[in-house]
């Protein structure tokens, strides 16, 4: 590498693809907290939650989530902006809820940065897919009830002809099913699972805004959970946990300290 090249390299900032965890600032990793502090710019959406976002000075935040009017910022814009800021020599944190590589489009951003020659680092986070159930008293695996767990998206591209999620196969595995982005399509996939032979009495839990100050948990069965959702008015972001492990909550909730402190049953 010539000297000229290395000078050029020095001028380029680094992009940090950082997971915020589910929302409680205490669940940020030490590295995430340090980077948020030292970054020039933090690009984020709403998922890191009000407590974490509230601690970041307004002047270094850029919201690339849902805009007023309900439109999402196009992914292409976010990709372009990350490259642009890095080329200005900025230290950029791309802050994502949970873990950046779990249904967060972090993989696409990493590929885009690599293609543009921008140095980046991935900072894993505590995913809501595991932490959400956990803080509601639900272990995603359990020696007696579930020896496997599947993480699936409930929100699919409606233009897709074939479902990318094989609900029949999931019903057959007998493990825990954790659905992200699964509030709106709850009626569709619970029906699919029942049609595929999963028992209507299978326990189901919805964990809304897990670890946020106003977290709520609602429980039912495959047969009842849609009504439970409607009565409680559960809204995204929420995690759906389907499987026998969901009933663990009933056996531990009385003694679950963080549940009582941060919200409760819907
Ligand atoms: N990368 C994130 C997931 C992004 S997909 C992670 O690892 O957690 C967005 C979905 O994540 C939401 O629709 C919801 O299902 C889930 N989610 C994220 N944060 C949540 C929280 N605090 N409580 C409940 N669900 C959450």
CSV table of C-alpha atoms and ligand atoms in Angstrom, one decimal:
chain,number,residue,atom,x,y,z
A,1,UNK,CA,0.0,0.0,0.0
A,2,UNK,CA,1.4,3.4,-0.9
A,3,UNK,CA,1.5,6.3,1.5
A,4,UNK,CA,-1.2,8.1,-0.4
A,5,UNK,CA,-3.6,5.1,0.1
A,6,UNK,CA,-3.1,5.0,3.8
A,7,UNK,CA,-3.8,8.7,4.2
A,8,UNK,CA,-7.1,8.1,2.3
A,9,UNK,CA,-7.9,5.2,4.6
A,10,UNK,CA,-7.4,7.4,7.7
A,11,UNK,CA,-9.9,9.8,6.5
A,12,UNK,CA,-12.7,7.2,6.4
A,13,UNK,CA,-14.7,6.7,9.5
A,14,UNK,CA,-15.9,3.4,10.9
A,15,UNK,CA,-19.5,2.2,11.0
A,16,UNK,CA,-20.5,0.2,14.0
A,17,UNK,CA,-23.5,-2.0,13.5
A,18,UNK,CA,-24.6,-2.1,17.2
A,19,UNK,CA,-27.4,-4.0,18.9
A,20,UNK,CA,-29.1,-2.1,21.7
A,21,UNK,CA,-30.7,-5.1,23.4
A,22,UNK,CA,-34.5,-5.0,23.9
A,23,UNK,CA,-34.7,-1.6,25.4
A,24,UNK,CA,-33.7,-1.5,29.1
A,25,UNK,CA,-30.4,0.5,29.1
A,26,UNK,CA,-29.0,-1.9,31.7
A,27,UNK,CA,-29.1,-4.5,28.9
A,28,UNK,CA,-26.8,-2.6,26.6
A,29,UNK,CA,-23.4,-4.2,26.2
A,30,UNK,CA,-20.5,-2.3,27.7
A,31,UNK,CA,-19.2,-1.9,24.1
A,32,UNK,CA,-22.5,-0.6,22.9
A,33,UNK,CA,-22.7,2.0,25.7
A,34,UNK,CA,-19.1,3.1,25.0
A,35,UNK,CA,-19.7,3.5,21.2
A,36,UNK,CA,-23.0,5.4,21.7
A,37,UNK,CA,-21.0,7.8,23.9
A,38,UNK,CA,-18.1,8.3,21.6
A,39,UNK,CA,-19.9,8.3,18.2
A,40,UNK,CA,-20.3,11.4,16.1
A,41,UNK,CA,-23.6,10.2,14.7
A,42,UNK,CA,-26.1,7.6,15.8
A,43,UNK,CA,-28.5,6.3,13.1
A,44,UNK,CA,-31.5,4.6,14.7
A,45,UNK,CA,-35.1,3.6,14.4
A,46,UNK,CA,-37.7,3.4,17.3
A,47,UNK,CA,-36.8,-0.2,18.4
A,48,UNK,CA,-34.0,0.6,20.9
A,49,UNK,CA,-36.9,2.2,22.9
A,50,UNK,CA,-37.5,5.5,24.7
A,51,UNK,CA,-35.0,5.0,27.6
A,52,UNK,CA,-32.0,4.3,25.4
A,53,UNK,CA,-32.8,6.9,22.7
A,54,UNK,CA,-33.6,9.4,25.4
A,55,UNK,CA,-30.0,9.2,26.7
A,56,UNK,CA,-28.5,10.1,23.3
A,57,UNK,CA,-28.1,13.8,22.7
A,58,UNK,CA,-30.6,15.0,20.1
A,59,UNK,CA,-27.9,16.6,18.0
A,60,UNK,CA,-26.2,13.4,17.2
A,61,UNK,CA,-29.3,11.3,16.5
A,62,UNK,CA,-30.7,10.6,13.0
A,63,UNK,CA,-33.9,8.7,12.9
A,64,UNK,CA,-34.1,6.3,9.9
A,65,UNK,CA,-37.2,4.5,11.1
A,66,UNK,CA,-40.8,5.2,10.4
A,67,UNK,CA,-41.4,8.8,9.3
A,68,UNK,CA,-44.3,10.9,10.1
A,69,UNK,CA,-47.1,9.7,7.9
A,70,UNK,CA,-46.2,6.0,8.6
A,71,UNK,CA,-43.8,5.6,5.7
A,72,UNK,CA,-40.6,3.7,6.3
A,73,UNK,CA,-37.3,5.3,5.4
A,74,UNK,CA,-36.1,3.2,2.4
A,75,UNK,CA,-33.3,0.8,3.2
A,76,UNK,CA,-31.3,2.3,0.2
A,77,UNK,CA,-31.4,5.7,2.0
A,78,UNK,CA,-29.9,4.2,5.2
A,79,UNK,CA,-27.3,2.4,3.2
A,80,UNK,CA,-26.3,5.5,1.3
A,81,UNK,CA,-26.2,7.6,4.5
A,82,UNK,CA,-23.9,5.2,6.3
A,83,UNK,CA,-21.4,5.4,3.5
A,84,UNK,CA,-21.7,9.1,3.2
A,85,UNK,CA,-21.1,9.8,6.9
A,86,UNK,CA,-18.1,7.3,7.0
A,87,UNK,CA,-16.6,9.1,4.0
A,88,UNK,CA,-16.9,12.4,5.9
A,89,UNK,CA,-14.6,10.7,8.4
A,90,UNK,CA,-17.4,10.3,11.0
A,91,UNK,CA,-17.6,7.6,13.6
A,92,UNK,CA,-21.0,6.2,12.9
A,93,UNK,CA,-23.2,4.0,15.2
A,94,UNK,CA,-26.0,2.2,13.4
A,95,UNK,CA,-28.1,1.3,16.4
A,96,UNK,CA,-30.6,-1.5,16.0
A,97,UNK,CA,-33.0,-3.0,18.5
A,98,UNK,CA,-31.9,-6.4,19.9
A,99,UNK,CA,-29.2,-8.0,17.9
A,100,UNK,CA,-28.2,-6.3,14.6
A,101,UNK,CA,-28.2,-9.5,12.7
A,102,UNK,CA,-31.5,-10.9,13.9
A,103,UNK,CA,-34.3,-9.7,11.5
A,104,UNK,CA,-32.8,-6.3,11.5
A,105,UNK,CA,-31.4,-6.0,8.0
A,106,UNK,CA,-28.0,-5.6,9.6
A,107,UNK,CA,-26.7,-8.3,7.1
A,108,UNK,CA,-27.7,-6.2,4.2
A,109,UNK,CA,-26.0,-3.1,5.7
A,110,UNK,CA,-22.8,-5.1,6.3
A,111,UNK,CA,-22.8,-6.3,2.7
A,112,UNK,CA,-23.4,-2.8,1.4
A,113,UNK,CA,-20.6,-1.3,3.6
A,114,UNK,CA,-18.2,-4.1,2.5
A,115,UNK,CA,-19.0,-3.4,-1.2
A,116,UNK,CA,-18.4,0.3,-0.6
A,117,UNK,CA,-15.0,-0.4,1.1
A,118,UNK,CA,-16.1,1.1,4.4
A,119,UNK,CA,-14.6,-0.4,7.5
A,120,UNK,CA,-17.2,-1.7,10.0
A,121,UNK,CA,-17.6,-3.6,13.2
A,122,UNK,CA,-20.5,-5.7,14.4
A,123,UNK,CA,-21.5,-5.3,18.1
A,124,UNK,CA,-23.9,-8.1,19.0
A,125,UNK,CA,-26.8,-7.3,21.2
A,126,UNK,CA,-29.2,-9.2,23.5
A,127,UNK,CA,-32.0,-10.2,21.1
A,128,UNK,CA,-35.6,-9.6,22.0
A,129,UNK,CA,-36.3,-13.0,20.6
A,130,UNK,CA,-34.8,-14.6,23.7
A,131,UNK,CA,-34.8,-11.7,26.2
A,132,UNK,CA,-38.5,-10.9,25.6
A,133,UNK,CA,-39.7,-14.3,26.6
A,134,UNK,CA,-37.1,-14.5,29.4
A,135,UNK,CA,-38.2,-11.3,31.2
A,136,UNK,CA,-41.8,-12.6,31.1
A,137,UNK,CA,-40.7,-15.8,32.9
A,138,UNK,CA,-40.5,-17.9,29.7
A,139,UNK,CA,-37.4,-19.9,28.9
A,140,UNK,CA,-37.3,-20.6,25.2
A,141,UNK,CA,-35.9,-24.0,25.8
A,142,UNK,CA,-36.6,-26.3,28.8
A,143,UNK,CA,-35.3,-29.7,29.6
A,144,UNK,CA,-38.9,-31.1,30.0
A,145,UNK,CA,-40.7,-29.1,27.4
A,146,UNK,CA,-38.6,-27.9,24.4
A,147,UNK,CA,-35.3,-29.1,23.1
A,148,UNK,CA,-35.3,-26.8,20.1
A,149,UNK,CA,-36.5,-23.3,19.3
A,150,UNK,CA,-37.2,-21.6,15.9
A,151,UNK,CA,-37.1,-17.9,15.3
A,152,UNK,CA,-39.4,-16.8,12.5
A,153,UNK,CA,-40.9,-13.7,11.0
A,154,UNK,CA,-44.6,-13.3,11.2
A,155,UNK,CA,-44.5,-10.4,8.7
A,156,UNK,CA,-43.9,-11.6,5.2
A,157,UNK,CA,-43.8,-9.8,2.0
A,158,UNK,CA,-47.4,-10.1,0.9
A,159,UNK,CA,-46.3,-10.3,-2.7
A,160,UNK,CA,-44.6,-13.6,-2.1
A,161,UNK,CA,-46.5,-16.4,-3.6
A,162,UNK,CA,-45.1,-19.1,-1.3
A,163,UNK,CA,-44.6,-18.6,2.4
A,164,UNK,CA,-40.9,-18.5,3.3
A,165,UNK,CA,-41.9,-19.9,6.7
A,166,UNK,CA,-42.9,-23.5,6.6
A,167,UNK,CA,-45.5,-23.5,9.3
A,168,UNK,CA,-46.3,-27.2,8.7
A,169,UNK,CA,-42.7,-28.1,9.4
A,170,UNK,CA,-42.7,-25.9,12.5
A,171,UNK,CA,-45.8,-27.6,13.8
A,172,UNK,CA,-44.2,-30.9,13.4
A,173,UNK,CA,-40.9,-30.2,15.2
A,174,UNK,CA,-42.4,-29.9,18.6
A,175,UNK,CA,-40.1,-27.2,19.8
A,176,UNK,CA,-40.7,-23.6,20.8
A,177,UNK,CA,-41.7,-21.1,18.1
A,178,UNK,CA,-40.8,-17.5,18.6
A,179,UNK,CA,-42.4,-15.1,16.1
A,180,UNK,CA,-41.0,-11.6,15.6
A,181,UNK,CA,-43.0,-9.0,13.8
A,182,UNK,CA,-46.0,-11.2,14.5
A,183,UNK,CA,-48.8,-9.1,15.9
A,184,UNK,CA,-50.7,-8.2,12.7
A,185,UNK,CA,-50.6,-11.7,11.1
A,186,UNK,CA,-51.3,-13.6,14.4
A,187,UNK,CA,-54.7,-14.9,13.1
A,188,UNK,CA,-53.1,-16.2,9.9
A,189,UNK,CA,-50.2,-18.1,11.4
A,190,UNK,CA,-52.1,-19.5,14.4
A,191,UNK,CA,-54.6,-20.9,11.9
A,192,UNK,CA,-51.9,-22.4,9.8
A,193,UNK,CA,-50.3,-24.0,12.8
A,194,UNK,CA,-53.7,-25.5,13.9
A,195,UNK,CA,-54.3,-26.7,10.4
A,196,UNK,CA,-50.9,-28.3,10.5
A,197,UNK,CA,-51.9,-30.3,13.6
A,198,UNK,CA,-50.7,-28.3,16.5
A,199,UNK,CA,-53.0,-28.6,19.5
A,200,UNK,CA,-55.4,-25.7,20.0
A,201,UNK,CA,-54.5,-25.9,23.8
A,202,UNK,CA,-50.8,-25.1,23.1
A,203,UNK,CA,-49.8,-22.2,25.4
A,204,UNK,CA,-49.0,-18.9,23.7
A,205,UNK,CA,-47.7,-15.7,25.2
A,206,UNK,CA,-47.4,-12.2,23.7
A,207,UNK,CA,-44.7,-10.0,25.2
A,208,UNK,CA,-45.2,-6.4,24.3
A,209,UNK,CA,-42.4,-3.8,24.6
A,210,UNK,CA,-40.2,-6.2,26.5
A,211,UNK,CA,-38.1,-4.5,29.2
A,212,UNK,CA,-39.5,-1.1,28.4
A,213,UNK,CA,-41.1,0.7,31.3
A,214,UNK,CA,-44.6,-0.1,30.0
A,215,UNK,CA,-44.0,-3.7,29.1
A,216,UNK,CA,-47.0,-5.9,29.1
A,217,UNK,CA,-47.6,-9.7,28.8
A,218,UNK,CA,-50.7,-11.4,27.6
A,219,UNK,CA,-51.2,-15.2,27.6
A,220,UNK,CA,-53.6,-17.7,26.1
A,221,UNK,CA,-53.6,-20.7,23.8
A,222,UNK,CA,-53.4,-21.2,20.1
A,223,UNK,CA,-57.2,-21.1,20.1
A,224,UNK,CA,-57.7,-18.0,22.3
A,225,UNK,CA,-54.7,-15.8,21.6
A,226,UNK,CA,-56.2,-13.7,18.8
A,227,UNK,CA,-59.1,-12.7,21.2
A,228,UNK,CA,-56.6,-12.1,23.9
A,229,UNK,CA,-54.6,-9.8,21.6
A,230,UNK,CA,-57.7,-7.9,20.6
A,231,UNK,CA,-59.0,-7.5,24.2
A,232,UNK,CA,-55.7,-6.3,25.5
A,233,UNK,CA,-54.9,-4.2,22.5
A,234,UNK,CA,-51.4,-5.6,22.1
A,235,UNK,CA,-49.4,-3.7,19.5
A,236,UNK,CA,-45.9,-4.0,18.0
A,237,UNK,CA,-43.2,-4.4,19.0
A,238,UNK,CA,-44.2,-7.7,20.6
A,239,UNK,CA,-42.8,-11.2,20.6
A,240,UNK,CA,-45.1,-14.2,20.2
A,241,UNK,CA,-44.0,-17.4,22.0
A,242,UNK,CA,-45.7,-20.6,21.0
A,243,UNK,CA,-45.2,-23.9,22.9
A,244,UNK,CA,-45.4,-25.6,26.2
A,245,UNK,CA,-42.6,-23.3,27.6
A,246,UNK,CA,-45.1,-20.4,27.5
A,247,UNK,CA,-46.9,-22.0,30.5
A,248,UNK,CA,-43.8,-21.7,32.6
A,249,UNK,CA,-44.8,-18.1,33.2
A,250,UNK,CA,-47.8,-19.1,35.3
A,251,UNK,CA,-45.6,-21.2,37.6
A,252,UNK,CA,-43.0,-18.4,38.2
A,253,UNK,CA,-44.8,-15.1,37.7
A,254,UNK,CA,-45.5,-14.5,41.4
A,255,UNK,CA,-41.8,-14.5,42.1
A,256,UNK,CA,-40.7,-12.6,39.0
A,257,UNK,CA,-39.3,-9.3,40.2
A,258,UNK,CA,-38.5,-7.5,37.0
A,259,UNK,CA,-42.0,-8.3,35.6
A,260,UNK,CA,-43.8,-6.6,38.5
A,261,UNK,CA,-41.4,-3.6,38.3
A,262,UNK,CA,-41.6,-2.9,34.7
A,263,UNK,CA,-45.2,-3.6,33.8
A,264,UNK,CA,-47.3,-6.7,34.1
A,265,UNK,CA,-50.1,-8.7,32.7
A,266,UNK,CA,-52.2,-7.1,30.1
B,1,LIG,N1,-33.0,-7.2,15.8
B,1,LIG,C1,-34.2,-7.3,16.6
B,1,LIG,C2,-35.4,-7.7,15.9
B,1,LIG,C3,-35.9,-6.7,14.8
B,1,LIG,S1,-37.4,-7.2,14.0
B,1,LIG,C4,-33.9,-8.2,17.8
B,1,LIG,O1,-32.9,-8.9,17.8
B,1,LIG,O2,-34.6,-8.1,18.8
B,1,LIG,C5,-38.6,-6.3,14.9
B,1,LIG,C6,-39.3,-7.2,15.8
B,1,LIG,O3,-38.5,-7.5,17.0
B,1,LIG,C7,-40.6,-6.5,16.4
B,1,LIG,O4,-41.6,-6.6,15.5
B,1,LIG,C8,-40.8,-7.4,17.6
B,1,LIG,O5,-41.3,-8.7,17.2
B,1,LIG,C9,-39.4,-7.7,18.1
B,1,LIG,N2,-39.0,-6.8,19.2
B,1,LIG,C10,-37.9,-6.0,19.2
B,1,LIG,N3,-37.8,-5.4,20.3
B,1,LIG,C11,-38.8,-5.8,21.1
B,1,LIG,C12,-39.2,-5.5,22.5
B,1,LIG,N4,-38.5,-4.7,23.3
B,1,LIG,N5,-40.3,-6.2,22.9
B,1,LIG,C13,-41.0,-7.0,22.1
B,1,LIG,N6,-40.6,-7.3,20.9
B,1,LIG,C14,-39.5,-6.7,20.4
